[in-house]
Amino acid sequence: MKKVLILTYYFPPSGGAGVQRWLKFAKYLPEFGWQPTIITTKDGDYPIIDNSLLDEIPQNIKIIRTKTPSIYNIYAKFMKNGEKVPYGSMQILKNDSIFKKLSLYIRKNFIIPDARKVWNKHAFLAAKKELLIRKYDAVITTGPPHSTHLIGLKLKTKFGVKWITDFRDPWTKIDYLQDVKRWWCTTYFDKKMEQIVIAKCDKLISINNAIITDFGVTKKSIRITNGFDSTDFEITKKPSKKFTINYFGNIIKTRNPMPIYKALKKINLNVELNFYGNIDENLMAENCKNHPYLPHTEMLDKMINSNLLLLIINKTSGNEGIITGKIFEYLAANVPIVGIGPNDGEAAKILTETDGGKMFDYHQIDEISKYIELQYEHWENNKIHNTKCEKYSRRNLTKLLANFLDK
């Protein structure tokens, strides 16, 4: 069996869609002739903790956890009471403390590509040790954090390994950098690092075509989306007494639920709107309920027992290429999806090809209202929804990955 060394900062007990991507690849790769070894963090800075995912790590997979220095723990000690450590955002707000403003200024101009690069030294030493005692047929680095790709670059230079990069999000064109002013030299060196990584890697994987097109490396690249694990969905759907619209994930400034609020105001139906995850309190409305992040198994149960699932694509430039990880588990839940985002984007195409739901542009309030009314009527009449999404199962996607590694 061939061997692949995978370096990923995020792995259980870290939670979130990005974690499940490589957790599930590791689960199914042995079926297709590849034995994975994972190098990850021992105690990383995780925005979400989900200990339930630890039970999903296959017993036959070698996991190497390394020391992980933390910048964020130091950061948290200087925060004002109630002030949260910012993850995935560099916006300086009016009411932020002086320390937070200063630290964000330092972060965006001096720490490139990201603050997780403090892990690189320890991850490199662990990878070096593995490569010296075992023959690996490939090394994979996945980002964000994109600093992880710099470990792969160093391993490629020192050992000449076959190196594959996996981009779950853009690097220099990620949405939270769009409205951030950085020094020209910071932007230059960040872009330079990105270009070197893209040029030096042997193969490149991305969750969407937009990243591959932007990088200009179509010949050595493949699009492998996120997906769903069918074994996670062996849950019984219970009859519901109330029509519920549920959203799972974070709500931030660029992922604004205002269109759904406006749409619900136009209809006279008994509908419950729930948000499960970290929600910006400035984006909450009176007619919705906010719940904390749920462990993955509990989240899937809530998802399957929804009547309508809400999907929101970030309102940023280039959002046509955004495919959120949750869309695939939404599809597997076999519940209609109301999407808010570009109706000509990649996510919209997936909803269309799978009969999973419909995407509406941010201004299509009347159309969203009518779609909710239609799904409410289907619920009242016990109409069964059928989604065609088997191509996005984790097993099928892992087969695609294994074939790509074999080439």
Short mmCIF file of C-alpha atoms in Angstrom, two decimals:
data_model
loop_
_atom_site.label_atom_id
_atom_site.label_comp_id
_atom_site.label_asym_id
_atom_site.label_seq_id
_atom_site.Cartn_x
_atom_site.Cartn_y
_atom_site.Cartn_z
CA MET A 1 0.00 0.00 0.00
CA LYS A 2 1.27 3.48 -0.88
CA LYS A 3 1.91 5.95 1.93
CA VAL A 4 0.88 9.61 2.13
CA LEU A 5 1.95 12.11 4.80
CA ILE A 6 -0.74 14.74 5.48
CA LEU A 7 0.00 17.98 7.35
CA THR A 8 -3.07 19.75 8.67
CA TYR A 9 -3.27 22.30 11.48
CA TYR A 10 -6.95 21.58 12.07
CA PHE A 11 -7.87 18.06 13.14
CA PRO A 12 -10.14 16.72 15.93
CA PRO A 13 -10.80 17.90 18.60
CA SER A 14 -10.97 20.99 16.39
CA GLY A 15 -14.42 21.30 14.86
CA GLY A 16 -15.80 22.71 11.62
CA ALA A 17 -16.18 21.73 7.97
CA GLY A 18 -12.47 22.09 7.16
CA VAL A 19 -11.59 19.50 9.79
CA GLN A 20 -13.98 16.92 8.40
CA ARG A 21 -12.49 17.21 4.91
CA TRP A 22 -9.23 15.49 5.86
CA LEU A 23 -10.72 13.40 8.64
CA LYS A 24 -12.96 11.74 6.03
CA PHE A 25 -10.23 11.50 3.38
CA ALA A 26 -8.07 9.71 5.97
CA LYS A 27 -10.97 7.36 6.73
CA TYR A 28 -11.48 6.22 3.12
CA LEU A 29 -8.00 6.48 1.56
CA PRO A 30 -6.96 2.92 2.62
CA GLU A 31 -9.87 1.54 0.55
CA PHE A 32 -8.13 2.93 -2.53
CA GLY A 33 -4.57 1.83 -1.79
CA TRP A 34 -3.23 4.78 0.23
CA GLN A 35 -2.26 4.61 3.91
CA PRO A 36 -2.30 8.08 5.50
CA THR A 37 -0.22 9.43 8.38
CA ILE A 38 -1.43 12.69 9.90
CA ILE A 39 0.80 15.39 11.39
CA THR A 40 -1.27 17.90 13.32
CA THR A 41 -1.34 20.10 16.40
CA LYS A 42 -1.40 18.88 19.98
CA ASP A 43 -3.13 21.93 21.44
CA GLY A 44 -3.78 24.37 18.62
CA ASP A 45 -5.76 27.59 18.56
CA TYR A 46 -9.17 26.28 17.51
CA PRO A 47 -12.16 28.61 17.05
CA ILE A 48 -14.43 25.57 17.56
CA ILE A 49 -13.91 22.50 19.76
CA ASP A 50 -15.85 19.32 18.94
CA ASN A 51 -14.67 16.37 21.03
CA SER A 52 -17.24 14.10 19.37
CA LEU A 53 -15.08 14.10 16.23
CA LEU A 54 -12.28 12.33 18.14
CA ASP A 55 -14.42 9.18 18.02
CA GLU A 56 -14.42 9.34 14.22
CA ILE A 57 -10.62 9.10 13.84
CA PRO A 58 -9.91 5.65 12.33
CA GLN A 59 -7.97 3.35 14.66
CA ASN A 60 -5.61 2.24 11.88
CA ILE A 61 -4.38 5.78 11.17
CA LYS A 62 -1.12 7.04 12.67
CA ILE A 63 -1.58 10.50 14.21
CA ILE A 64 1.47 12.58 15.17
CA ARG A 65 0.59 15.55 17.37
CA THR A 66 3.27 18.18 17.84
CA LYS A 67 3.88 21.03 20.24
CA THR A 68 1.91 24.11 19.20
CA PRO A 69 2.94 27.55 20.52
CA SER A 70 -0.03 29.88 20.88
CA ILE A 71 -0.13 33.55 19.98
CA TYR A 72 -3.86 33.69 20.67
CA ASN A 73 -3.55 32.64 24.33
CA ILE A 74 -1.27 35.62 24.92
CA TYR A 75 -3.65 37.79 22.94
CA ALA A 76 -6.65 36.72 25.03
CA LYS A 77 -5.03 37.85 28.30
CA PHE A 78 -5.08 41.47 27.14
CA MET A 79 -8.65 41.50 25.84
CA LYS A 80 -11.40 43.56 27.45
CA ASN A 81 -14.12 41.67 29.32
CA GLY A 82 -16.53 40.18 26.79
CA GLU A 83 -14.18 40.91 23.88
CA LYS A 84 -13.58 37.88 21.66
CA VAL A 85 -10.35 36.78 20.02
CA PRO A 86 -10.90 37.44 16.28
CA TYR A 87 -10.69 34.39 14.02
CA GLY A 88 -10.93 34.86 10.25
CA SER A 89 -11.28 38.63 10.50
CA MET A 90 -8.92 41.60 10.51
CA GLN A 91 -11.44 44.40 10.65
CA ILE A 92 -10.78 47.05 13.30
CA LEU A 93 -14.03 48.27 14.82
CA LYS A 94 -14.74 51.57 16.55
CA ASN A 95 -15.35 50.06 20.01
CA ASP A 96 -12.33 47.73 19.97
CA SER A 97 -9.78 48.12 22.76
CA ILE A 98 -6.48 49.86 22.03
CA PHE A 99 -4.68 46.53 22.46
CA LYS A 100 -6.96 44.81 19.94
CA LYS A 101 -6.49 47.60 17.41
CA LEU A 102 -2.70 47.49 17.84
CA SER A 103 -2.52 43.69 17.67
CA LEU A 104 -4.66 43.54 14.52
CA TYR A 105 -2.45 46.19 12.94
CA ILE A 106 0.64 44.11 13.75
CA ARG A 107 -1.07 40.89 12.59
CA LYS A 108 -2.09 42.23 9.19
CA ASN A 109 1.22 43.93 8.41
CA PHE A 110 3.95 41.87 10.11
CA ILE A 111 2.68 38.29 10.50
CA ILE A 112 2.38 36.74 7.06
CA PRO A 113 0.81 34.63 5.81
CA ASP A 114 -0.88 33.98 9.20
CA ALA A 115 -0.34 33.64 12.94
CA ARG A 116 -0.43 29.81 12.81
CA LYS A 117 3.06 29.78 11.28
CA VAL A 118 4.45 29.40 14.83
CA TRP A 119 3.55 25.71 14.36
CA ASN A 120 5.73 25.28 11.26
CA LYS A 121 9.02 24.54 13.02
CA HIS A 122 7.52 21.73 15.10
CA ALA A 123 5.53 20.27 12.20
CA PHE A 124 8.60 20.32 9.93
CA LEU A 125 10.72 18.45 12.50
CA ALA A 126 8.00 15.80 12.88
CA ALA A 127 7.69 15.43 9.09
CA LYS A 128 11.46 15.29 8.68
CA LYS A 129 11.68 12.47 11.24
CA GLU A 130 8.95 10.50 9.43
CA LEU A 131 10.55 10.94 6.02
CA LEU A 132 13.91 9.73 7.35
CA ILE A 133 12.50 6.49 8.77
CA ARG A 134 9.77 5.68 6.20
CA LYS A 135 9.30 6.01 2.47
CA TYR A 136 6.31 8.18 1.61
CA ASP A 137 4.91 8.34 -1.91
CA ALA A 138 3.37 11.78 -1.41
CA VAL A 139 3.13 14.67 1.04
CA ILE A 140 -0.03 16.79 1.28
CA THR A 141 -0.38 20.18 2.97
CA THR A 142 -3.81 21.76 3.45
CA GLY A 143 -4.72 25.36 4.16
CA PRO A 144 -5.92 27.56 5.67
CA PRO A 145 -3.78 28.20 7.52
CA HIS A 146 -1.74 28.71 4.36
CA SER A 147 1.46 28.89 6.40
CA THR A 148 1.19 25.07 6.42
CA HIS A 149 2.10 25.11 2.72
CA LEU A 150 5.46 26.65 3.66
CA ILE A 151 6.24 23.40 5.52
CA GLY A 152 5.52 21.48 2.33
CA LEU A 153 7.76 23.85 0.37
CA LYS A 154 10.62 23.20 2.79
CA LEU A 155 10.07 19.42 2.65
CA LYS A 156 10.01 19.55 -1.15
CA THR A 157 13.29 21.49 -1.21
CA LYS A 158 15.08 19.24 1.31
CA PHE A 159 13.76 15.78 0.39
CA GLY A 160 12.43 16.15 -3.17
CA VAL A 161 9.11 14.61 -2.15
CA LYS A 162 6.02 14.55 -4.36
CA TRP A 163 4.13 17.48 -2.84
CA ILE A 164 0.43 18.22 -3.22
CA THR A 165 -1.20 21.40 -1.90
CA ASP A 166 -4.87 21.52 -0.90
CA PHE A 167 -6.59 24.93 -0.92
CA ARG A 168 -9.84 24.98 1.04
CA ASP A 169 -9.98 28.78 0.66
CA PRO A 170 -8.11 31.40 -1.37
CA TRP A 171 -4.82 32.73 0.04
CA THR A 172 -4.21 36.40 -0.75
CA LYS A 173 -7.72 36.85 -2.18
CA ILE A 174 -9.63 35.46 0.81
CA ASP A 175 -12.70 37.54 1.60
CA TYR A 176 -11.59 38.99 4.95
CA LEU A 177 -8.55 40.61 3.28
CA GLN A 178 -10.67 42.42 0.69
CA ASP A 179 -11.46 45.44 2.88
CA VAL A 180 -8.21 45.43 4.87
CA LYS A 181 -5.53 48.02 4.14
CA ARG A 182 -2.03 46.55 4.41
CA TRP A 183 1.37 47.95 3.64
CA TRP A 184 2.30 47.48 -0.01
CA CYS A 185 5.37 45.46 0.99
CA THR A 186 3.24 43.11 3.14
CA THR A 187 0.87 42.48 0.24
CA TYR A 188 3.84 42.00 -2.10
CA PHE A 189 5.63 39.41 0.07
CA ASP A 190 2.39 37.56 0.85
CA LYS A 191 1.63 37.30 -2.87
CA LYS A 192 5.22 36.26 -3.57
CA MET A 193 4.97 33.39 -1.06
CA GLU A 194 1.70 32.30 -2.64
CA GLN A 195 3.25 32.29 -6.13
CA ILE A 196 6.29 30.28 -5.00
CA VAL A 197 4.09 27.63 -3.36
CA ILE A 198 1.88 27.35 -6.45
CA ALA A 199 4.90 27.08 -8.75
CA LYS A 200 6.86 24.56 -6.68
CA CYS A 201 4.10 22.10 -5.72
CA ASP A 202 3.77 19.05 -7.96
CA LYS A 203 -0.02 19.00 -7.86
CA LEU A 204 -2.76 21.25 -6.52
CA ILE A 205 -6.21 20.48 -5.15
CA SER A 206 -8.91 23.07 -4.61
CA ILE A 207 -12.50 22.97 -3.41
CA ASN A 208 -13.61 25.12 -6.36
CA ASN A 209 -12.66 26.02 -9.92
CA ALA A 210 -12.33 29.74 -9.15
CA ILE A 211 -9.15 29.23 -7.10
CA ILE A 212 -7.59 27.03 -9.79
CA THR A 213 -8.41 29.55 -12.53
CA ASP A 214 -7.04 32.42 -10.46
CA PHE A 215 -3.78 30.53 -9.83
CA GLY A 216 -3.46 29.70 -13.54
CA VAL A 217 -2.39 26.09 -12.95
CA THR A 218 -5.21 24.08 -14.50
CA LYS A 219 -2.88 21.40 -15.95
CA LYS A 220 -1.63 20.16 -12.59
CA SER A 221 -4.81 20.82 -10.60
CA ILE A 222 -8.09 19.15 -9.72
CA ARG A 223 -11.31 20.35 -8.13
CA ILE A 224 -12.34 18.13 -5.23
CA THR A 225 -15.17 19.67 -3.27
CA ASN A 226 -16.11 18.97 0.30
CA GLY A 227 -18.79 16.34 0.75
CA PHE A 228 -20.81 14.21 3.15
CA ASP A 229 -20.28 10.85 4.80
CA SER A 230 -23.36 8.69 4.27
CA THR A 231 -22.61 6.76 7.47
CA ASP A 232 -23.22 9.99 9.41
CA PHE A 233 -26.79 10.21 8.15
CA GLU A 234 -28.28 7.03 9.57
CA ILE A 235 -30.68 9.17 11.61
CA THR A 236 -34.46 8.84 11.75
CA LYS A 237 -36.44 11.88 10.68
CA LYS A 238 -39.18 12.73 13.18
CA PRO A 239 -42.55 14.33 12.36
CA SER A 240 -42.51 18.08 13.05
CA LYS A 241 -45.34 20.11 14.55
CA LYS A 242 -43.84 23.43 13.50
CA PHE A 243 -42.15 24.55 10.27
CA THR A 244 -38.50 25.30 11.06
CA ILE A 245 -35.84 27.02 8.96
CA ASN A 246 -32.39 26.21 10.33
CA TYR A 247 -28.93 27.62 9.63
CA PHE A 248 -25.72 25.94 10.78
CA GLY A 249 -22.42 27.81 10.95
CA ASN A 250 -21.12 31.29 11.64
CA ILE A 251 -22.87 34.54 10.78
CA ILE A 252 -20.53 37.45 10.08
CA LYS A 253 -20.77 40.86 8.42
CA THR A 254 -20.24 39.51 4.89
CA ARG A 255 -22.61 36.58 5.50
CA ASN A 256 -25.64 38.66 6.41
CA PRO A 257 -29.07 37.03 6.96
CA MET A 258 -31.00 40.26 6.31
CA PRO A 259 -32.67 38.92 3.10
CA ILE A 260 -34.27 36.04 5.03
CA TYR A 261 -35.51 38.44 7.72
CA LYS A 262 -37.14 40.63 5.08
CA ALA A 263 -38.64 37.62 3.29
CA LEU A 264 -40.22 36.25 6.48
CA LYS A 265 -41.83 39.61 7.22
CA LYS A 266 -43.71 39.33 3.93
CA ILE A 267 -45.41 36.04 4.75
CA ASN A 268 -48.09 35.29 7.32
CA LEU A 269 -47.02 31.81 8.38
CA ASN A 270 -45.98 30.23 11.68
CA VAL A 271 -42.29 29.75 10.90
CA GLU A 272 -39.40 29.33 13.34
CA LEU A 273 -35.93 30.54 12.29
CA ASN A 274 -32.92 29.08 14.14
CA PHE A 275 -29.21 29.83 13.93
CA TYR A 276 -26.73 27.28 15.31
CA GLY A 277 -23.20 28.64 15.67
CA ASN A 278 -21.33 31.85 16.34
CA ILE A 279 -23.55 34.77 15.40
CA ASP A 280 -22.53 38.43 15.26
CA GLU A 281 -24.95 40.00 17.75
CA ASN A 282 -25.35 43.03 15.46
CA LEU A 283 -26.91 40.72 12.85
CA MET A 284 -29.55 39.16 15.07
CA ALA A 285 -33.27 39.87 14.64
CA GLU A 286 -36.26 39.55 16.95
CA ASN A 287 -37.91 36.81 14.89
CA CYS A 288 -35.05 34.31 15.19
CA LYS A 289 -33.40 32.13 17.83
CA ASN A 290 -29.66 31.84 18.37
CA HIS A 291 -28.17 28.57 19.66
CA PRO A 292 -24.53 27.68 20.45
CA TYR A 293 -22.39 25.48 18.20
CA LEU A 294 -23.50 21.84 18.39
CA PRO A 295 -21.28 18.73 18.31
CA HIS A 296 -21.32 17.25 14.82
CA THR A 297 -23.65 14.32 15.58
CA GLU A 298 -26.20 16.58 17.29
CA MET A 299 -25.96 19.09 14.46
CA LEU A 300 -26.77 16.41 11.87
CA ASP A 301 -29.83 15.34 13.86
CA LYS A 302 -31.10 18.95 13.91
CA MET A 303 -30.28 19.29 10.22
CA ILE A 304 -32.21 16.19 9.16
CA ASN A 305 -35.18 17.27 11.25
CA SER A 306 -35.34 20.72 9.69
CA ASN A 307 -38.08 21.64 7.21
CA LEU A 308 -35.96 24.12 5.26
CA LEU A 309 -32.20 24.71 5.42
CA LEU A 310 -30.73 28.17 5.00
CA LEU A 311 -27.51 28.65 3.03
CA ILE A 312 -25.81 32.06 2.82
CA ILE A 313 -22.88 32.84 0.52
CA ASN A 314 -20.57 35.67 1.59
CA LYS A 315 -21.39 38.96 -0.15
CA THR A 316 -17.86 39.71 -1.39
CA SER A 317 -16.11 40.13 -4.70
CA GLY A 318 -15.47 36.83 -6.46
CA ASN A 319 -18.13 35.04 -4.42
CA GLU A 320 -19.32 33.14 -7.50
CA GLY A 321 -16.64 30.56 -6.70
CA ILE A 322 -17.56 30.06 -3.04
CA ILE A 323 -18.83 26.59 -2.16
CA THR A 324 -19.44 26.36 1.57
CA GLY A 325 -18.67 23.03 3.21
CA LYS A 326 -22.12 22.82 4.77
CA ILE A 327 -23.91 22.64 1.41
CA PHE A 328 -23.03 18.95 1.00
CA GLU A 329 -24.30 17.87 4.40
CA TYR A 330 -27.39 19.96 3.71
CA LEU A 331 -27.89 17.94 0.53
CA ALA A 332 -27.35 14.63 2.34
CA ALA A 333 -29.94 15.64 4.95
CA ASN A 334 -32.48 15.48 2.09
CA VAL A 335 -34.15 18.72 3.19
CA PRO A 336 -34.93 21.57 0.73
CA ILE A 337 -32.36 24.37 0.73
CA VAL A 338 -33.02 28.08 0.33
CA GLY A 339 -29.78 29.73 -0.73
CA ILE A 340 -28.90 33.42 -0.64
CA GLY A 341 -26.00 34.39 -2.87
CA PRO A 342 -25.00 34.70 -6.54
CA ASN A 343 -27.52 32.70 -8.57
CA ASP A 344 -24.91 32.04 -11.26
CA GLY A 345 -22.21 30.80 -8.86
CA GLU A 346 -20.80 27.33 -8.23
CA ALA A 347 -23.03 26.75 -5.18
CA ALA A 348 -26.13 27.62 -7.23
CA LYS A 349 -25.09 25.13 -9.92
CA ILE A 350 -24.72 22.39 -7.31
CA LEU A 351 -28.22 23.07 -5.96
CA THR A 352 -29.61 22.88 -9.49
CA GLU A 353 -27.82 19.68 -10.56
CA THR A 354 -28.81 17.84 -7.37
CA ASP A 355 -32.39 19.17 -7.14
CA GLY A 356 -31.33 20.21 -3.65
CA GLY A 357 -32.95 23.63 -3.55
CA LYS A 358 -32.70 27.06 -5.09
CA MET A 359 -30.30 30.02 -4.88
CA PHE A 360 -31.62 33.58 -4.80
CA ASP A 361 -29.67 36.79 -5.19
CA TYR A 362 -29.46 39.07 -2.15
CA HIS A 363 -32.14 41.46 -3.46
CA GLN A 364 -34.71 38.79 -4.49
CA ILE A 365 -36.83 39.16 -1.36
CA ASP A 366 -40.20 38.44 -3.03
CA GLU A 367 -38.84 35.31 -4.70
CA ILE A 368 -37.41 34.06 -1.39
CA SER A 369 -40.79 34.63 0.29
CA LYS A 370 -42.61 32.65 -2.41
CA TYR A 371 -40.10 29.78 -2.15
CA ILE A 372 -40.61 29.59 1.62
CA GLU A 373 -44.39 29.55 1.09
CA LEU A 374 -44.01 26.75 -1.48
CA GLN A 375 -41.92 24.63 0.89
CA TYR A 376 -44.38 25.32 3.71
CA GLU A 377 -47.17 24.01 1.48
CA HIS A 378 -45.10 20.90 0.66
CA TRP A 379 -44.56 20.33 4.39
CA GLU A 380 -48.29 20.62 5.12
CA ASN A 381 -49.03 18.07 2.37
CA ASN A 382 -46.23 15.70 3.48
CA LYS A 383 -44.52 15.96 0.09
CA ILE A 384 -41.23 14.05 0.06
CA HIS A 385 -38.08 15.85 -1.09
CA ASN A 386 -35.49 13.85 -3.05
CA THR A 387 -31.94 15.07 -3.59
CA LYS A 388 -29.51 13.51 -6.09
CA CYS A 389 -26.14 13.99 -4.40
CA GLU A 390 -24.31 10.64 -4.33
CA LYS A 391 -21.39 12.02 -6.39
CA TYR A 392 -20.51 14.18 -3.36
CA SER A 393 -20.21 11.30 -0.91
CA ARG A 394 -16.88 11.21 0.95
CA ARG A 395 -16.11 7.76 -0.45
CA ASN A 396 -16.57 8.90 -4.06
CA LEU A 397 -14.53 12.06 -3.46
CA THR A 398 -11.74 10.04 -1.83
CA LYS A 399 -11.65 7.76 -4.87
CA LEU A 400 -11.15 10.89 -6.97
CA LEU A 401 -8.32 11.97 -4.66
CA ALA A 402 -6.63 8.55 -4.77
CA ASN A 403 -6.75 8.49 -8.59
CA PHE A 404 -5.19 11.96 -8.62
CA LEU A 405 -2.40 10.82 -6.27
CA ASP A 406 -1.77 7.74 -8.43
CA LYS A 407 -0.98 9.81 -11.54
#
